[in-house]
Amino acid sequence: MKKTILIVDDEQFIRSAVASFLDARGFDVLQAPDAATAQIVFRSKRPDVVVCDFALPDGDALELLERFHSVDPECPVIVLTGHASVDLAVRAIQEGASHFLTKPVDLPALQTVIERVLANQILKRKETARRSGSTAGGRVNPFAGESPAIRALQTHVKRVLQSDSPILINGETGTGKGVLARWIHENGRRADGPMVDLNCAGLSREFLDTELFGHEKGAFTGAVASKQGLFEVAHGGTLFLDEIGDVDPQLQPKLLKVVEEKRFRRLGDVTDRVVDVRLVGATHRDLAAMSRSGEFRSDLFFRISTFPLTVPALRDRREDIPLLVSQMLDELARTMGRRTTPAVEPSALQVLRDYPWPGNVRELRNVLERAVLLMDGETVTPRDLVLQFDGAPATSPGVASSELNLTLEQLERLHIERVLADCQGRVDAAAVRLDVPRSSLYQKVKKYGITIPRG
């Protein structure tokens, strides 16, 4: 993505020279001759970097710094001056300037400084996105398999990858809509920007409003400080709204405005803020039917569904199950510290292929994780699979029904205790039985506070 630079200088010759130099090097350049114009341009265009002369006809760069950072606290401002002094430079940096350069400025040096602050800006925004609850996620391939359904999805995704238009991902719960959203971000034009996500399911209108758009200090009881919304955090990147169909109808007009006009207002603010964000929404609900019934705004539905994608249910791509099982077992073996990846009996694989998978890929992973914890040998058998058929658990006689109510950590602790008891407290023998390094077993024993029985 091209980055936008705002040049603020009352000398037209200098503005034009800097603008021409940066324009030839691939930047979008905006110009302002004074502080008043600069503030208008900054709010309306939201530049990535500001290059500002210190002395202006109606103010100075330090006054502008405060106003710029009230709109975008992370926008780098490079201050230029023809009358440099150490005190002035120190004061500018203390007030929030990214760099302080003297005139006449060396243009290649200015380009280097701009590229450096842009790189730092990307890192800061990614870190802010991480702290704001964005899922880290691994680099998972959402197109694993060779089924016609998954190949069709891959073809459709490639067509929209380099666009900035909104995307709506449809699919049942557990199909991997979030994984696909992250893949689109990491392989698209905005890969260098932040990826921010929020699950809208069950969130109140008030909470969702302040999460998405932020608020000003004093906007409501308890608002003791201003807060950035996720649209601001995601500036230059992607905002993923999972279960977008659950957004309160009263908030949908505000969401439509920011999608269409790239501008919004924080709660309690009177001025618009401009953002450059690609919106990716996901839902398991029929938004088209909801828009026809009035449950979801039709104008918002049509705007966010410019590029609709549908992630197929697992039962519609059964031929992909063997590959998915193999990949998931490899991952589980690594995370559990096993020396080898468990094999799968053909009969167990057939059970997995025949199962209807109401919970889709997410359910498959949970079933395999539980199977690896329950298995005694090196191979997953039908006895190790805990599945739901018609709402009733289908288990082997070797699995107590009470164990189905345990968490995975509780099951792991129970299994380790049983194996240690069966091995008369011999950790070496238990580690071999569990197929984990002895050090990993000791870590688990310490983690769960397990008492090793005496032989």
PDB file of N, CA, C and O in Angstrom, residues 378-403:
ATOM      1  N   GLU A 378       0.510 -46.477  20.707  1.00  0.00           N
ATOM      2  CA  GLU A 378       1.030 -45.526  19.729  1.00  0.00           C
ATOM      3  C   GLU A 378       0.025 -45.213  18.627  1.00  0.00           C
ATOM      4  O   GLU A 378       0.312 -44.439  17.730  1.00  0.00           O
ATOM      5  N   THR A 379      -1.154 -45.843  18.707  1.00  0.00           N
ATOM      6  CA  THR A 379      -2.115 -45.737  17.615  1.00  0.00           C
ATOM      7  C   THR A 379      -3.491 -45.351  18.144  1.00  0.00           C
ATOM      8  O   THR A 379      -3.951 -45.884  19.158  1.00  0.00           O
ATOM      9  N   VAL A 380      -4.147 -44.416  17.449  1.00  0.00           N
ATOM     10  CA  VAL A 380      -5.517 -44.037  17.779  1.00  0.00           C
ATOM     11  C   VAL A 380      -6.451 -45.117  17.253  1.00  0.00           C
ATOM     12  O   VAL A 380      -6.439 -45.451  16.068  1.00  0.00           O
ATOM     13  N   THR A 381      -7.270 -45.651  18.144  1.00  0.00           N
ATOM     14  CA  THR A 381      -8.236 -46.693  17.778  1.00  0.00           C
ATOM     15  C   THR A 381      -9.647 -46.147  17.948  1.00  0.00           C
ATOM     16  O   THR A 381      -9.845 -45.092  18.577  1.00  0.00           O
ATOM     17  N   PRO A 382     -10.663 -46.865  17.433  1.00  0.00           N
ATOM     18  CA  PRO A 382     -12.044 -46.404  17.650  1.00  0.00           C
ATOM     19  C   PRO A 382     -12.385 -46.245  19.125  1.00  0.00           C
ATOM     20  O   PRO A 382     -13.200 -45.393  19.495  1.00  0.00           O
ATOM     21  N   ARG A 383     -11.743 -47.032  19.980  1.00  0.00           N
ATOM     22  CA  ARG A 383     -11.999 -46.957  21.419  1.00  0.00           C
ATOM     23  C   ARG A 383     -11.582 -45.608  22.003  1.00  0.00           C
ATOM     24  O   ARG A 383     -12.128 -45.162  23.014  1.00  0.00           O
ATOM     25  N   ASP A 384     -10.621 -44.932  21.353  1.00  0.00           N
ATOM     26  CA  ASP A 384     -10.118 -43.655  21.867  1.00  0.00           C
ATOM     27  C   ASP A 384     -10.967 -42.466  21.434  1.00  0.00           C
ATOM     28  O   ASP A 384     -10.752 -41.348  21.908  1.00  0.00           O
ATOM     29  N   LEU A 385     -11.914 -42.688  20.533  1.00  0.00           N
ATOM     30  CA  LEU A 385     -12.694 -41.586  19.971  1.00  0.00           C
ATOM     31  C   LEU A 385     -13.970 -41.363  20.773  1.00  0.00           C
ATOM     32  O   LEU A 385     -14.756 -42.292  20.980  1.00  0.00           O
ATOM     33  N   VAL A 386     -14.154 -40.160  21.242  1.00  0.00           N
ATOM     34  CA  VAL A 386     -15.369 -39.773  21.961  1.00  0.00           C
ATOM     35  C   VAL A 386     -16.169 -38.870  21.037  1.00  0.00           C
ATOM     36  O   VAL A 386     -15.805 -37.721  20.799  1.00  0.00           O
ATOM     37  N   LEU A 387     -17.276 -39.388  20.511  1.00  0.00           N
ATOM     38  CA  LEU A 387     -18.080 -38.671  19.523  1.00  0.00           C
ATOM     39  C   LEU A 387     -19.516 -38.546  20.004  1.00  0.00           C
ATOM     40  O   LEU A 387     -19.970 -39.312  20.854  1.00  0.00           O
ATOM     41  N   GLN A 388     -20.255 -37.602  19.422  1.00  0.00           N
ATOM     42  CA  GLN A 388     -21.667 -37.404  19.730  1.00  0.00           C
ATOM     43  C   GLN A 388     -22.495 -37.924  18.562  1.00  0.00           C
ATOM     44  O   GLN A 388     -22.309 -37.478  17.426  1.00  0.00           O
ATOM     45  N   PHE A 389     -23.401 -38.833  18.829  1.00  0.00           N
ATOM     46  CA  PHE A 389     -24.344 -39.282  17.806  1.00  0.00           C
ATOM     47  C   PHE A 389     -25.756 -38.984  18.280  1.00  0.00           C
ATOM     48  O   PHE A 389     -26.190 -39.454  19.331  1.00  0.00           O
ATOM     49  N   ASP A 390     -26.465 -38.160  17.502  1.00  0.00           N
ATOM     50  CA  ASP A 390     -27.846 -37.789  17.834  1.00  0.00           C
ATOM     51  C   ASP A 390     -27.961 -37.214  19.248  1.00  0.00           C
ATOM     52  O   ASP A 390     -28.919 -37.476  19.971  1.00  0.00           O
ATOM     53  N   GLY A 391     -26.925 -36.475  19.650  1.00  0.00           N
ATOM     54  CA  GLY A 391     -26.980 -35.799  20.941  1.00  0.00           C
ATOM     55  C   GLY A 391     -26.539 -36.649  22.097  1.00  0.00           C
ATOM     56  O   GLY A 391     -26.401 -36.164  23.214  1.00  0.00           O
ATOM     57  N   ALA A 392     -26.293 -37.963  21.902  1.00  0.00           N
ATOM     58  CA  ALA A 392     -25.855 -38.835  22.989  1.00  0.00           C
ATOM     59  C   ALA A 392     -24.423 -39.237  22.748  1.00  0.00           C
ATOM     60  O   ALA A 392     -24.046 -39.568  21.625  1.00  0.00           O
ATOM     61  N   PRO A 393     -23.566 -39.218  23.761  1.00  0.00           N
ATOM     62  CA  PRO A 393     -22.172 -39.558  23.559  1.00  0.00           C
ATOM     63  C   PRO A 393     -21.991 -41.027  23.208  1.00  0.00           C
ATOM     64  O   PRO A 393     -22.588 -41.896  23.836  1.00  0.00           O
ATOM     65  N   ALA A 394     -21.199 -41.277  22.164  1.00  0.00           N
ATOM     66  CA  ALA A 394     -20.863 -42.643  21.797  1.00  0.00           C
ATOM     67  C   ALA A 394     -19.461 -42.926  22.278  1.00  0.00           C
ATOM     68  O   ALA A 394     -18.507 -42.347  21.778  1.00  0.00           O
ATOM     69  N   THR A 395     -19.316 -43.778  23.281  1.00  0.00           N
ATOM     70  CA  THR A 395     -18.012 -44.057  23.839  1.00  0.00           C
ATOM     71  C   THR A 395     -17.829 -45.545  23.990  1.00  0.00           C
ATOM     72  O   THR A 395     -18.789 -46.318  23.962  1.00  0.00           O
ATOM     73  N   SER A 396     -16.613 -45.945  24.151  1.00  0.00           N
ATOM     74  CA  SER A 396     -16.339 -47.351  24.397  1.00  0.00           C
ATOM     75  C   SER A 396     -16.551 -47.664  25.858  1.00  0.00           C
ATOM     76  O   SER A 396     -16.579 -46.769  26.704  1.00  0.00           O
ATOM     77  N   PRO A 397     -16.719 -48.974  26.219  1.00  0.00           N
ATOM     78  CA  PRO A 397     -16.913 -49.322  27.621  1.00  0.00           C
ATOM     79  C   PRO A 397     -15.747 -48.902  28.496  1.00  0.00           C
ATOM     80  O   PRO A 397     -15.908 -48.754  29.694  1.00  0.00           O
ATOM     81  N   GLY A 398     -14.574 -48.678  27.890  1.00  0.00           N
ATOM     82  CA  GLY A 398     -13.399 -48.321  28.682  1.00  0.00           C
ATOM     83  C   GLY A 398     -13.376 -46.874  29.114  1.00  0.00           C
ATOM     84  O   GLY A 398     -12.500 -46.473  29.847  1.00  0.00           O
ATOM     85  N   VAL A 399     -14.320 -46.065  28.656  1.00  0.00           N
ATOM     86  CA  VAL A 399     -14.351 -44.644  29.019  1.00  0.00           C
ATOM     87  C   VAL A 399     -15.546 -44.385  29.913  1.00  0.00           C
ATOM     88  O   VAL A 399     -16.688 -44.555  29.498  1.00  0.00           O
ATOM     89  N   ALA A 400     -15.312 -44.003  31.138  1.00  0.00           N
ATOM     90  CA  ALA A 400     -16.403 -43.714  32.062  1.00  0.00           C
ATOM     91  C   ALA A 400     -17.172 -42.489  31.607  1.00  0.00           C
ATOM     92  O   ALA A 400     -16.584 -41.510  31.164  1.00  0.00           O
ATOM     93  N   SER A 401     -18.517 -42.562  31.706  1.00  0.00           N
ATOM     94  CA  SER A 401     -19.323 -41.428  31.250  1.00  0.00           C
ATOM     95  C   SER A 401     -19.011 -40.168  32.048  1.00  0.00           C
ATOM     96  O   SER A 401     -19.119 -39.061  31.532  1.00  0.00           O
ATOM     97  N   SER A 402     -18.607 -40.321  33.320  1.00  0.00           N
ATOM     98  CA  SER A 402     -18.284 -39.150  34.138  1.00  0.00           C
ATOM     99  C   SER A 402     -17.084 -38.396  33.603  1.00  0.00           C
ATOM    100  O   SER A 402     -16.940 -37.189  33.821  1.00  0.00           O
ATOM    101  N   GLU A 403     -16.207 -39.130  32.880  1.00  0.00           N
ATOM    102  CA  GLU A 403     -15.013 -38.471  32.344  1.00  0.00           C
ATOM    103  C   GLU A 403     -15.351 -37.505  31.219  1.00  0.00           C
ATOM    104  O   GLU A 403     -14.545 -36.641  30.870  1.00  0.00           O
TER     105      GLU A 403
END
